[in-house]
Short mmCIF file of C-alpha atoms and ligand atoms in Angstrom, two decimals:
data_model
loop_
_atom_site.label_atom_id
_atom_site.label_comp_id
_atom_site.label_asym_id
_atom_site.label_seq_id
_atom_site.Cartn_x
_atom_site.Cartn_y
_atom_site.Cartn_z
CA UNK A 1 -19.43 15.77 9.77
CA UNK A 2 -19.71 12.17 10.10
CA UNK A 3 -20.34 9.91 7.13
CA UNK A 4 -20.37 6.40 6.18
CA UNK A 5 -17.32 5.01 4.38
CA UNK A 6 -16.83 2.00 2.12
CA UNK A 7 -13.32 0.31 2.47
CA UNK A 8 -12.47 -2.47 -0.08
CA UNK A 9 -9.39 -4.43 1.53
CA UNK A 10 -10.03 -3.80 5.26
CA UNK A 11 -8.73 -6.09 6.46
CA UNK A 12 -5.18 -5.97 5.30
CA UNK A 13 -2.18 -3.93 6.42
CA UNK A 14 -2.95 -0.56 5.01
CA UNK A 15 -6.77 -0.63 4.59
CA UNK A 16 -6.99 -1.75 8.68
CA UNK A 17 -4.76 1.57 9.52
CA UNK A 18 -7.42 3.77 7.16
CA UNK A 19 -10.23 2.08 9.12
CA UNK A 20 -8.48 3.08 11.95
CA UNK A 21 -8.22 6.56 11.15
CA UNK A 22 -11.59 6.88 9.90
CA UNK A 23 -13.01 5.77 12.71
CA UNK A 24 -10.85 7.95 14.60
CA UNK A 25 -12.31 10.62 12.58
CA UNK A 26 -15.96 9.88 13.68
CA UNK A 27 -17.34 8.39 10.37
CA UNK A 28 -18.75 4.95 9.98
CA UNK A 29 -17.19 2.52 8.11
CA UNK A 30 -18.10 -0.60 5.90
CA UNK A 31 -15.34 -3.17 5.39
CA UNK A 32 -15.26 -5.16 2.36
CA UNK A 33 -13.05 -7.84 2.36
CA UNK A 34 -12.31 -11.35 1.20
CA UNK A 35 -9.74 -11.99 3.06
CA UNK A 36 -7.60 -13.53 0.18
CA UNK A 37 -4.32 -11.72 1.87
CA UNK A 38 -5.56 -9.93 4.66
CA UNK A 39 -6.05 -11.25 7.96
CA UNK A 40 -9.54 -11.16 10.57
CA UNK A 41 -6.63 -10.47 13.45
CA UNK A 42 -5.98 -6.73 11.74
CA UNK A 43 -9.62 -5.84 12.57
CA UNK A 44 -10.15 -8.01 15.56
CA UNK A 45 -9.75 -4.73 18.01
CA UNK A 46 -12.66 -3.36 16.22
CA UNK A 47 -15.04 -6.31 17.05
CA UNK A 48 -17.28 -4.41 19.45
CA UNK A 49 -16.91 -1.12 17.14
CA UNK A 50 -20.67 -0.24 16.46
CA UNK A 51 -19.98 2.02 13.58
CA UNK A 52 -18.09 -0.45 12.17
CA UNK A 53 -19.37 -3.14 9.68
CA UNK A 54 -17.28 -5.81 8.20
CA UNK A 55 -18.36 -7.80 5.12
CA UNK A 56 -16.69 -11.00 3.73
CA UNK A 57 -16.86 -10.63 -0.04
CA UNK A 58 -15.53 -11.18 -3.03
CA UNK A 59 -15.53 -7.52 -4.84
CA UNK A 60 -14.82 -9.30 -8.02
CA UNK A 61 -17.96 -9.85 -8.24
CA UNK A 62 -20.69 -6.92 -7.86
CA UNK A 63 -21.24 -5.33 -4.43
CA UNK A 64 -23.64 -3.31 -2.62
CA UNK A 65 -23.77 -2.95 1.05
CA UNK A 66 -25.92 0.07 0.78
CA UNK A 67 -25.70 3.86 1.08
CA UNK A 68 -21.82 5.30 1.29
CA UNK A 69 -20.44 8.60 1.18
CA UNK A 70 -17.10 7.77 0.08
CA UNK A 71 -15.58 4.78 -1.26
CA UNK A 72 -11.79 3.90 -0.80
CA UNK A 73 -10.73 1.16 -2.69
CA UNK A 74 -7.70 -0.62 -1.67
CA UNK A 75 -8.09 -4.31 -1.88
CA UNK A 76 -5.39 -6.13 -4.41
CA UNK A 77 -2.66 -8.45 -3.39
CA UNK A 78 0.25 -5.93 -2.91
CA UNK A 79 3.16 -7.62 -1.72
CA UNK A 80 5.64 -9.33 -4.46
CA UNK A 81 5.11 -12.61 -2.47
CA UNK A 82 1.18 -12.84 -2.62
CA UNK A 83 0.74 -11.23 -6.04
CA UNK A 84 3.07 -14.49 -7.11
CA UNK A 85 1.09 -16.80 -5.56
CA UNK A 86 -2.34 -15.54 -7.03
CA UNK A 87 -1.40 -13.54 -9.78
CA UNK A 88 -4.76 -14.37 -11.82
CA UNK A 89 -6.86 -12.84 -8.58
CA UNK A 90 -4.38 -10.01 -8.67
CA UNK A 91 -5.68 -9.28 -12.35
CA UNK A 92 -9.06 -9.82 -11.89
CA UNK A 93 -9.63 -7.43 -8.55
CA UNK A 94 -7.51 -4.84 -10.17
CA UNK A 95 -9.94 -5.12 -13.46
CA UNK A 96 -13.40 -6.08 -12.44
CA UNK A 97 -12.50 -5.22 -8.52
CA UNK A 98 -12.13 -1.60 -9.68
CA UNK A 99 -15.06 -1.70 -12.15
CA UNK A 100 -17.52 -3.12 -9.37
CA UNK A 101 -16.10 -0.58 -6.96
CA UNK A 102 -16.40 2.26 -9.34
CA UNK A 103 -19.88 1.65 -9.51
CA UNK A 104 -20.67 2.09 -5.87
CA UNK A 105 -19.35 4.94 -6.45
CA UNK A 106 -21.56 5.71 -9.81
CA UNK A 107 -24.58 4.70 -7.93
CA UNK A 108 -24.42 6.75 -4.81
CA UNK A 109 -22.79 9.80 -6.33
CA UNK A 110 -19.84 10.29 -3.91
CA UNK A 111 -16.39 10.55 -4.01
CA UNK A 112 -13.87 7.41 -4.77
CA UNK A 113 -10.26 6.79 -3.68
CA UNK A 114 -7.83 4.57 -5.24
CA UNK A 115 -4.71 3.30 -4.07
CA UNK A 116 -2.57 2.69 -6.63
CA UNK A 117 1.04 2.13 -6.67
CA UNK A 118 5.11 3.29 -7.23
CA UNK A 119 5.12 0.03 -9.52
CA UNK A 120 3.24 1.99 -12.39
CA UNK A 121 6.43 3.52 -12.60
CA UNK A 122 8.39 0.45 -13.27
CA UNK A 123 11.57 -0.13 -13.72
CA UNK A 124 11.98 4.13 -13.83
CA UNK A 125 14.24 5.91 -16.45
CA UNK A 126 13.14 9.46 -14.22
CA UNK A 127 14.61 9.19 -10.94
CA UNK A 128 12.97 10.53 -8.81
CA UNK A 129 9.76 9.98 -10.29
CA UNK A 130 7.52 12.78 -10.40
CA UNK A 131 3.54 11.76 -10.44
CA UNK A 132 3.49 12.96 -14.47
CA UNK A 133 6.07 10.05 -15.01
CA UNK A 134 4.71 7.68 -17.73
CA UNK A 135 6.65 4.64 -16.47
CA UNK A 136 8.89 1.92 -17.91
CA UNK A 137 6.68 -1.54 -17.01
CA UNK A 138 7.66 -5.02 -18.58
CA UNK A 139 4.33 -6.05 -19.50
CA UNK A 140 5.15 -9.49 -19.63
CA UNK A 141 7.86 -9.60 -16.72
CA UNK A 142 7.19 -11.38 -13.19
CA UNK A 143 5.38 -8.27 -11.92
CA UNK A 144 3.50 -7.78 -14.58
CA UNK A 145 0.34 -8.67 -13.11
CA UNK A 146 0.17 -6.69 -10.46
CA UNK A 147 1.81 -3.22 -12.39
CA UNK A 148 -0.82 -3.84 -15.26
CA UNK A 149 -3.38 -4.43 -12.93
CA UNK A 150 -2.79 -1.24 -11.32
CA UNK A 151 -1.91 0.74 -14.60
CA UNK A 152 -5.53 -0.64 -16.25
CA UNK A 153 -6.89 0.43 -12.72
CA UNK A 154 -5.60 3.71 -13.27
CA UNK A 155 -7.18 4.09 -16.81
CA UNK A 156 -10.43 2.82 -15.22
CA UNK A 157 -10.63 5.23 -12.42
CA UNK A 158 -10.13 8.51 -15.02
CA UNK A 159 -13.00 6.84 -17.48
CA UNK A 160 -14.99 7.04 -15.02
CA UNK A 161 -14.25 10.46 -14.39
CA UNK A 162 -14.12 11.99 -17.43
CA UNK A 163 -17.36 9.70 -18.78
CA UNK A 164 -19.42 9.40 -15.57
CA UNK A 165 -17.81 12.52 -14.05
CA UNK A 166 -17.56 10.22 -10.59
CA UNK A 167 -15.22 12.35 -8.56
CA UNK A 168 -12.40 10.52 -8.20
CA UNK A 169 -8.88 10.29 -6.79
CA UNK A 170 -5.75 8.19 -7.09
CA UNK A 171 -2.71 7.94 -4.91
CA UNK A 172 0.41 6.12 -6.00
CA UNK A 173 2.04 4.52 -2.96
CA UNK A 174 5.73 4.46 -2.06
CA UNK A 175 7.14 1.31 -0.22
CA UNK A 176 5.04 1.35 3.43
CA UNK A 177 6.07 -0.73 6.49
CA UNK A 178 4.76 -0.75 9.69
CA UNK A 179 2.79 -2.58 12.78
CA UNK A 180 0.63 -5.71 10.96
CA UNK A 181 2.07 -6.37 7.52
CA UNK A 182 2.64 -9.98 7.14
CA UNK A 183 5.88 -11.43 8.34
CA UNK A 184 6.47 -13.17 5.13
CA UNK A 185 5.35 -11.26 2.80
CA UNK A 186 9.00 -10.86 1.00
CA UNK A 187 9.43 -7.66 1.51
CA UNK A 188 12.12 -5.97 2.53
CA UNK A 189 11.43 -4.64 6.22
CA UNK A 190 9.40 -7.38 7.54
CA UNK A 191 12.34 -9.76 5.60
CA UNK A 192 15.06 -8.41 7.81
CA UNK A 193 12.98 -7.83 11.29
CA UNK A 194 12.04 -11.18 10.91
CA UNK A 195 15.89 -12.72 10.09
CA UNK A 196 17.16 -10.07 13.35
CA UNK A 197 14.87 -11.57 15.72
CA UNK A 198 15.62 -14.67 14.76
CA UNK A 199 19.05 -14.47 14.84
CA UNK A 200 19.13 -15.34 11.01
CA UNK A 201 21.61 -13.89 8.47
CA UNK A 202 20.06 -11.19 6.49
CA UNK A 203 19.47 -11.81 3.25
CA UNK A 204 21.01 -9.01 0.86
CA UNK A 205 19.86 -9.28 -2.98
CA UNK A 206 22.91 -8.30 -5.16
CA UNK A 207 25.56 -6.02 -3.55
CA UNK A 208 23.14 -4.27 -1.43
CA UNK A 209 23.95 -1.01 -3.11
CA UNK A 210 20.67 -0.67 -4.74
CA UNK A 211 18.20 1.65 -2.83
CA UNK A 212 14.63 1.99 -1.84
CA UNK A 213 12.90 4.50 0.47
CA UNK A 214 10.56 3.47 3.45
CA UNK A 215 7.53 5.29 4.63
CA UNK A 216 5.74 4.68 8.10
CA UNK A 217 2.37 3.79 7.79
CA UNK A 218 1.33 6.73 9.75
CA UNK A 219 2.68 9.24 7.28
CA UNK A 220 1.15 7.03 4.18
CA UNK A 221 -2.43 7.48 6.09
CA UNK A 222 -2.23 11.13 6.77
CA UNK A 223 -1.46 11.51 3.48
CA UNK A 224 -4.50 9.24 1.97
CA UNK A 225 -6.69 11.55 4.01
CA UNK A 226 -5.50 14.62 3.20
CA UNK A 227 -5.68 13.49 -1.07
CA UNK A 228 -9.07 12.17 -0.24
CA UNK A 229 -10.17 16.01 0.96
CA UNK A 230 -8.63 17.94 -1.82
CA UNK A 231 -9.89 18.04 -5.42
CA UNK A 232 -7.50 16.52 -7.14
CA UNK A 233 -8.24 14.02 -9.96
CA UNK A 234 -4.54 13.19 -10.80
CA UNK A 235 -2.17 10.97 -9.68
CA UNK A 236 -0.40 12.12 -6.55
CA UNK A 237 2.96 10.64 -5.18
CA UNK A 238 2.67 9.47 -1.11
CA UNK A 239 5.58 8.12 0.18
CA UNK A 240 9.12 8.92 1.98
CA UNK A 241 12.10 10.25 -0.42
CA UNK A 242 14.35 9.35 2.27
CA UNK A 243 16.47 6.49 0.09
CA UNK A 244 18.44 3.64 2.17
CA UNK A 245 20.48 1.27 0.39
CA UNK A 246 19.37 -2.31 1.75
CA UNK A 247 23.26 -2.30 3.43
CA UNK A 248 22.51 1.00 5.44
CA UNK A 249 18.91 -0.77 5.96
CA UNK A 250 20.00 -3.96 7.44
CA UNK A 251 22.27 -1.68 9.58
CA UNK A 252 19.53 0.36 11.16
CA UNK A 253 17.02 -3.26 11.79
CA UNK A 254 20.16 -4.74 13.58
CA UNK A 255 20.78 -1.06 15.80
CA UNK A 256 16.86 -1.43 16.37
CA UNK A 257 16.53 -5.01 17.42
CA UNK A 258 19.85 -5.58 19.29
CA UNK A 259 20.38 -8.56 16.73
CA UNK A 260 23.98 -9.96 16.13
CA UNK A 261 22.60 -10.91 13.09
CA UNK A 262 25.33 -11.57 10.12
CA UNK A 263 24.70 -10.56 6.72
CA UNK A 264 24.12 -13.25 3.35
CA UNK A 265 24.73 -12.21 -0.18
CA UNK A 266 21.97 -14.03 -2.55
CA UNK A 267 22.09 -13.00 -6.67
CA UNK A 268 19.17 -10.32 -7.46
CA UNK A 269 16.19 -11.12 -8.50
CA UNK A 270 14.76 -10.21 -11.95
CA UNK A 271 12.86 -7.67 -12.91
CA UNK A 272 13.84 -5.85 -9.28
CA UNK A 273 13.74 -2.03 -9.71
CA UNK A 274 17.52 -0.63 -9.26
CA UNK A 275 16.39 2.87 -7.47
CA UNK A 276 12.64 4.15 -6.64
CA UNK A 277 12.39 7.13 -4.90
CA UNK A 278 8.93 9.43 -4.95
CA UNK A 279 9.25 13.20 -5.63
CA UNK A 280 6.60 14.23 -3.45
CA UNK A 281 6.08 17.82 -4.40
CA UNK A 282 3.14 17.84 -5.90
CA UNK A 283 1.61 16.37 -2.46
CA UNK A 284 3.57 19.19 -0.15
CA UNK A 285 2.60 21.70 -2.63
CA UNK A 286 -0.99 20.88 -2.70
CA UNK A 287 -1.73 18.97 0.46
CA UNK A 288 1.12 20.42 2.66
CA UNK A 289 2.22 16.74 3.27
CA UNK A 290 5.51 15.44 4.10
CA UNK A 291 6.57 12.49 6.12
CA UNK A 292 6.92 12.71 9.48
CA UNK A 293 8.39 9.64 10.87
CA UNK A 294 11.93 8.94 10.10
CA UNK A 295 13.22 4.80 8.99
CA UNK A 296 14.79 4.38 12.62
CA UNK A 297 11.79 5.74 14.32
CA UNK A 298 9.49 3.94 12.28
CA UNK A 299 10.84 0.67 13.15
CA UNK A 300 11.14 1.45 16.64
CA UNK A 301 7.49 1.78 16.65
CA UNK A 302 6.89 -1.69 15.16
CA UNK A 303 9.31 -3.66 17.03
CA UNK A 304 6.63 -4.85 19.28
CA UNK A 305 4.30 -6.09 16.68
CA UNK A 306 7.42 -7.65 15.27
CA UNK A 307 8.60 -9.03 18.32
CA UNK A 308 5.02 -10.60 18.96
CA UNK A 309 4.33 -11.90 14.93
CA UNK A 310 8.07 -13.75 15.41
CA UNK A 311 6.73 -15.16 18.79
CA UNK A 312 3.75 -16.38 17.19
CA UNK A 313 5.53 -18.53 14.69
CA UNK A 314 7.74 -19.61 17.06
N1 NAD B 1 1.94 -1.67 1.40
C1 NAD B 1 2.57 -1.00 0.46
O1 NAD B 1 3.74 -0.64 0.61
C2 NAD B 1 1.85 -0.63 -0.83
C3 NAD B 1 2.59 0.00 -1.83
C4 NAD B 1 1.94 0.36 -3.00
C5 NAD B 1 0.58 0.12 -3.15
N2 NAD B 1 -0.11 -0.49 -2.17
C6 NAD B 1 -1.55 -0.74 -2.39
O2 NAD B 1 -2.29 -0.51 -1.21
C7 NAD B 1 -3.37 -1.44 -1.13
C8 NAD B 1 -3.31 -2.18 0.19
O3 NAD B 1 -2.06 -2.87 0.28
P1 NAD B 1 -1.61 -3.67 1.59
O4 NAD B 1 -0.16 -3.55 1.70
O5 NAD B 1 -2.48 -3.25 2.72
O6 NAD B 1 -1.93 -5.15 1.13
P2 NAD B 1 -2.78 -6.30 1.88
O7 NAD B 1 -2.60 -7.56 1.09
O8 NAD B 1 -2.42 -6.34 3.33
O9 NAD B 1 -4.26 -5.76 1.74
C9 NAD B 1 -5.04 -5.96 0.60
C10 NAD B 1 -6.41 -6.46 1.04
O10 NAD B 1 -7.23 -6.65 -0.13
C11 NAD B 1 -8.01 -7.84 0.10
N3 NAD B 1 -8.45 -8.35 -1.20
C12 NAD B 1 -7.68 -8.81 -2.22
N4 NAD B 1 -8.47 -9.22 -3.23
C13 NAD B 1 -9.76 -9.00 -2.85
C14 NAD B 1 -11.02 -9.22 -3.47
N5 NAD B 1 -11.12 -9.76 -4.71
N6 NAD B 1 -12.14 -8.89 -2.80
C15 NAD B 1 -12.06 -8.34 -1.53
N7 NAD B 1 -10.89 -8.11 -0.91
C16 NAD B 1 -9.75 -8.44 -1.56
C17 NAD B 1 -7.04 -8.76 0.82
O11 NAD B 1 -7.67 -9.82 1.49
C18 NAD B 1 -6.34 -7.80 1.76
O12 NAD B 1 -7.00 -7.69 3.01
C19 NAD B 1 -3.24 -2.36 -2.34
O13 NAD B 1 -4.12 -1.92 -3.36
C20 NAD B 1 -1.81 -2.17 -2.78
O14 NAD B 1 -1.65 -2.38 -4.16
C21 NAD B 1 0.49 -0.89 -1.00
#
């Protein structure tokens, strides 16, 4: 059955791929973005789309762009670099972004999505961190905003449940890379395609033992999809378990690219999470999900839309 869909932050890396897939599932679907750290080239191949709407707004403020069957609400700032830079926007659309959103939701009756994120976690004591993990968030540190944001998100989405009985759903997502996240974004992946095709050193924080794990935005979409079908109200874990250390990560971007790239030591950041690494039972168990794509694959499959985003700056 076809229905129409609400996206909030459709325009940026992961909310263009859900469009994408929505689309690709025959439903209609309603972008809402404001294009605060998204970009109008992510949804440019959808231009001549007819079941596809976009609208330039600001959800901080209310929103209606009529009758939805399902609202997915992704937009917030996500990368370390752009929740920096507008940390105060980062609070506000992950408070009254998810209140406004929430009631589209209240008002229509239907079923809400939101993507929250491995950052609720923190700086985790649990390793790996199981979806029932309370966390362990400075919440006055430099990523405060943004893990607060998502954490009062979090709260907001299951008052709404329990008090308005919306149906809702929340995923937490694991590290994602893939074709159109933005080159400088600070992250790691785009960080080191971006050096290796430049021919730049590689910039490893600390000794480069510390780990994270990588998930292909293909996987991380299947995955939304398959949470937004089931019944689940609780949080649910999406993401790869596969952990790299950034050494054994830098290895694989310069087997990938070809680069003879070097490799630059730089003191670690603060506040920068040691280990993260989802256990993802809970969404094989109930959604028979798992990742799919493995790291090498993965950014195989993006080297183009590396290649091409290097070009551009060129
Ligand atoms: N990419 C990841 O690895 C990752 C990891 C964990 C969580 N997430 C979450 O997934 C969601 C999407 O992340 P992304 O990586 O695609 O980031 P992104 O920055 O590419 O996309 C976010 C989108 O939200 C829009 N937006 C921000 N504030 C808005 C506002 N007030 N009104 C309307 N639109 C607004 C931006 O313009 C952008 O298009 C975010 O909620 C993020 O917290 C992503």
């Amino acid at each position: 059955m076809s229905v129409r869909v609400l996206v909030t932050g459709g325009a940026g890396f992961l909310g263009s791929h859900l469009c994408d897939a929505l689309l690709a599932e025959s439903h209609s679907v309603v972008c809402v973005d404001n294009l605060l750290t998204g970009r109008s080239s992510n949804i440019e191949h959808l231009r001549n789309e007819t079941r596809f709407e976009f609208q330039q707004a600001d959800i901080t403020q209310p929103f209606d762009f009529g009758a939805v069957e399902y609202v997915f609400h992704l937009a917030s700032p996500a990368s370390p670099v752009d929740y920096t830079n507008y940390s105060i926007e980062t609070l506000k659309v992950g408070s009254l972004g998810t209140f406004n959103a929430l009631e589209v939701a209240k008002k229509y009756r239907v079923r809400f999505f939101f993507s929250s994120t491995s950052e609720c976690y923190g700086d985790p004591l649990e390793h790996p961190q199981k979806a029932t993990y309370w966390g362990n968030v400075n919440p006055i540190g430099l990523r405060s905003m943004y893990d607060e944001s998502k954490r009062f998100s979090e709260a907001t989405v299951m008052a709404y449940h329990r008090t308005h009985k919306v149906d809702t759903r929340i995923v937490r997502i694991f590290n994602t890379y893939g074709p159109r996240m933005q080159l400088n974004d600070g992250r790691v992946v785009p960080n080191f395609m971006k050096q290796a095709l430049r021919g730049d050193d590689l910039t490893i924080y600390g000794d480069g033992r510390q780990t994270r794990s990588f998930c292909y935005v293909a996987d991380e979409i299947e995955g939304f999809l398959r949470l937004a079908k089931s019944d689940e109200h609780l949080p649910v874990n999406i993401g790869n378990p596969n952990e790299f250390t950034m050494l054994e990560c830098a290895e694989i971007v310069l087997r990938v690219t070809g680069s003879k790239s070097r490799l630059r030591f730089e003191p670690l950041p603060p506040d920068d999470p040691k280990q993260r690494r989802p256990d993802i039972t809970k969404a094989h168990t109930l959604l028979g999900w798992e990742p799919k794509v493995s790291l090498e694959e993965g950014l195989k499959l993006s080297l183009d839309y590396f290649r091409s985003a290097v070009e551009a700056t060129a």
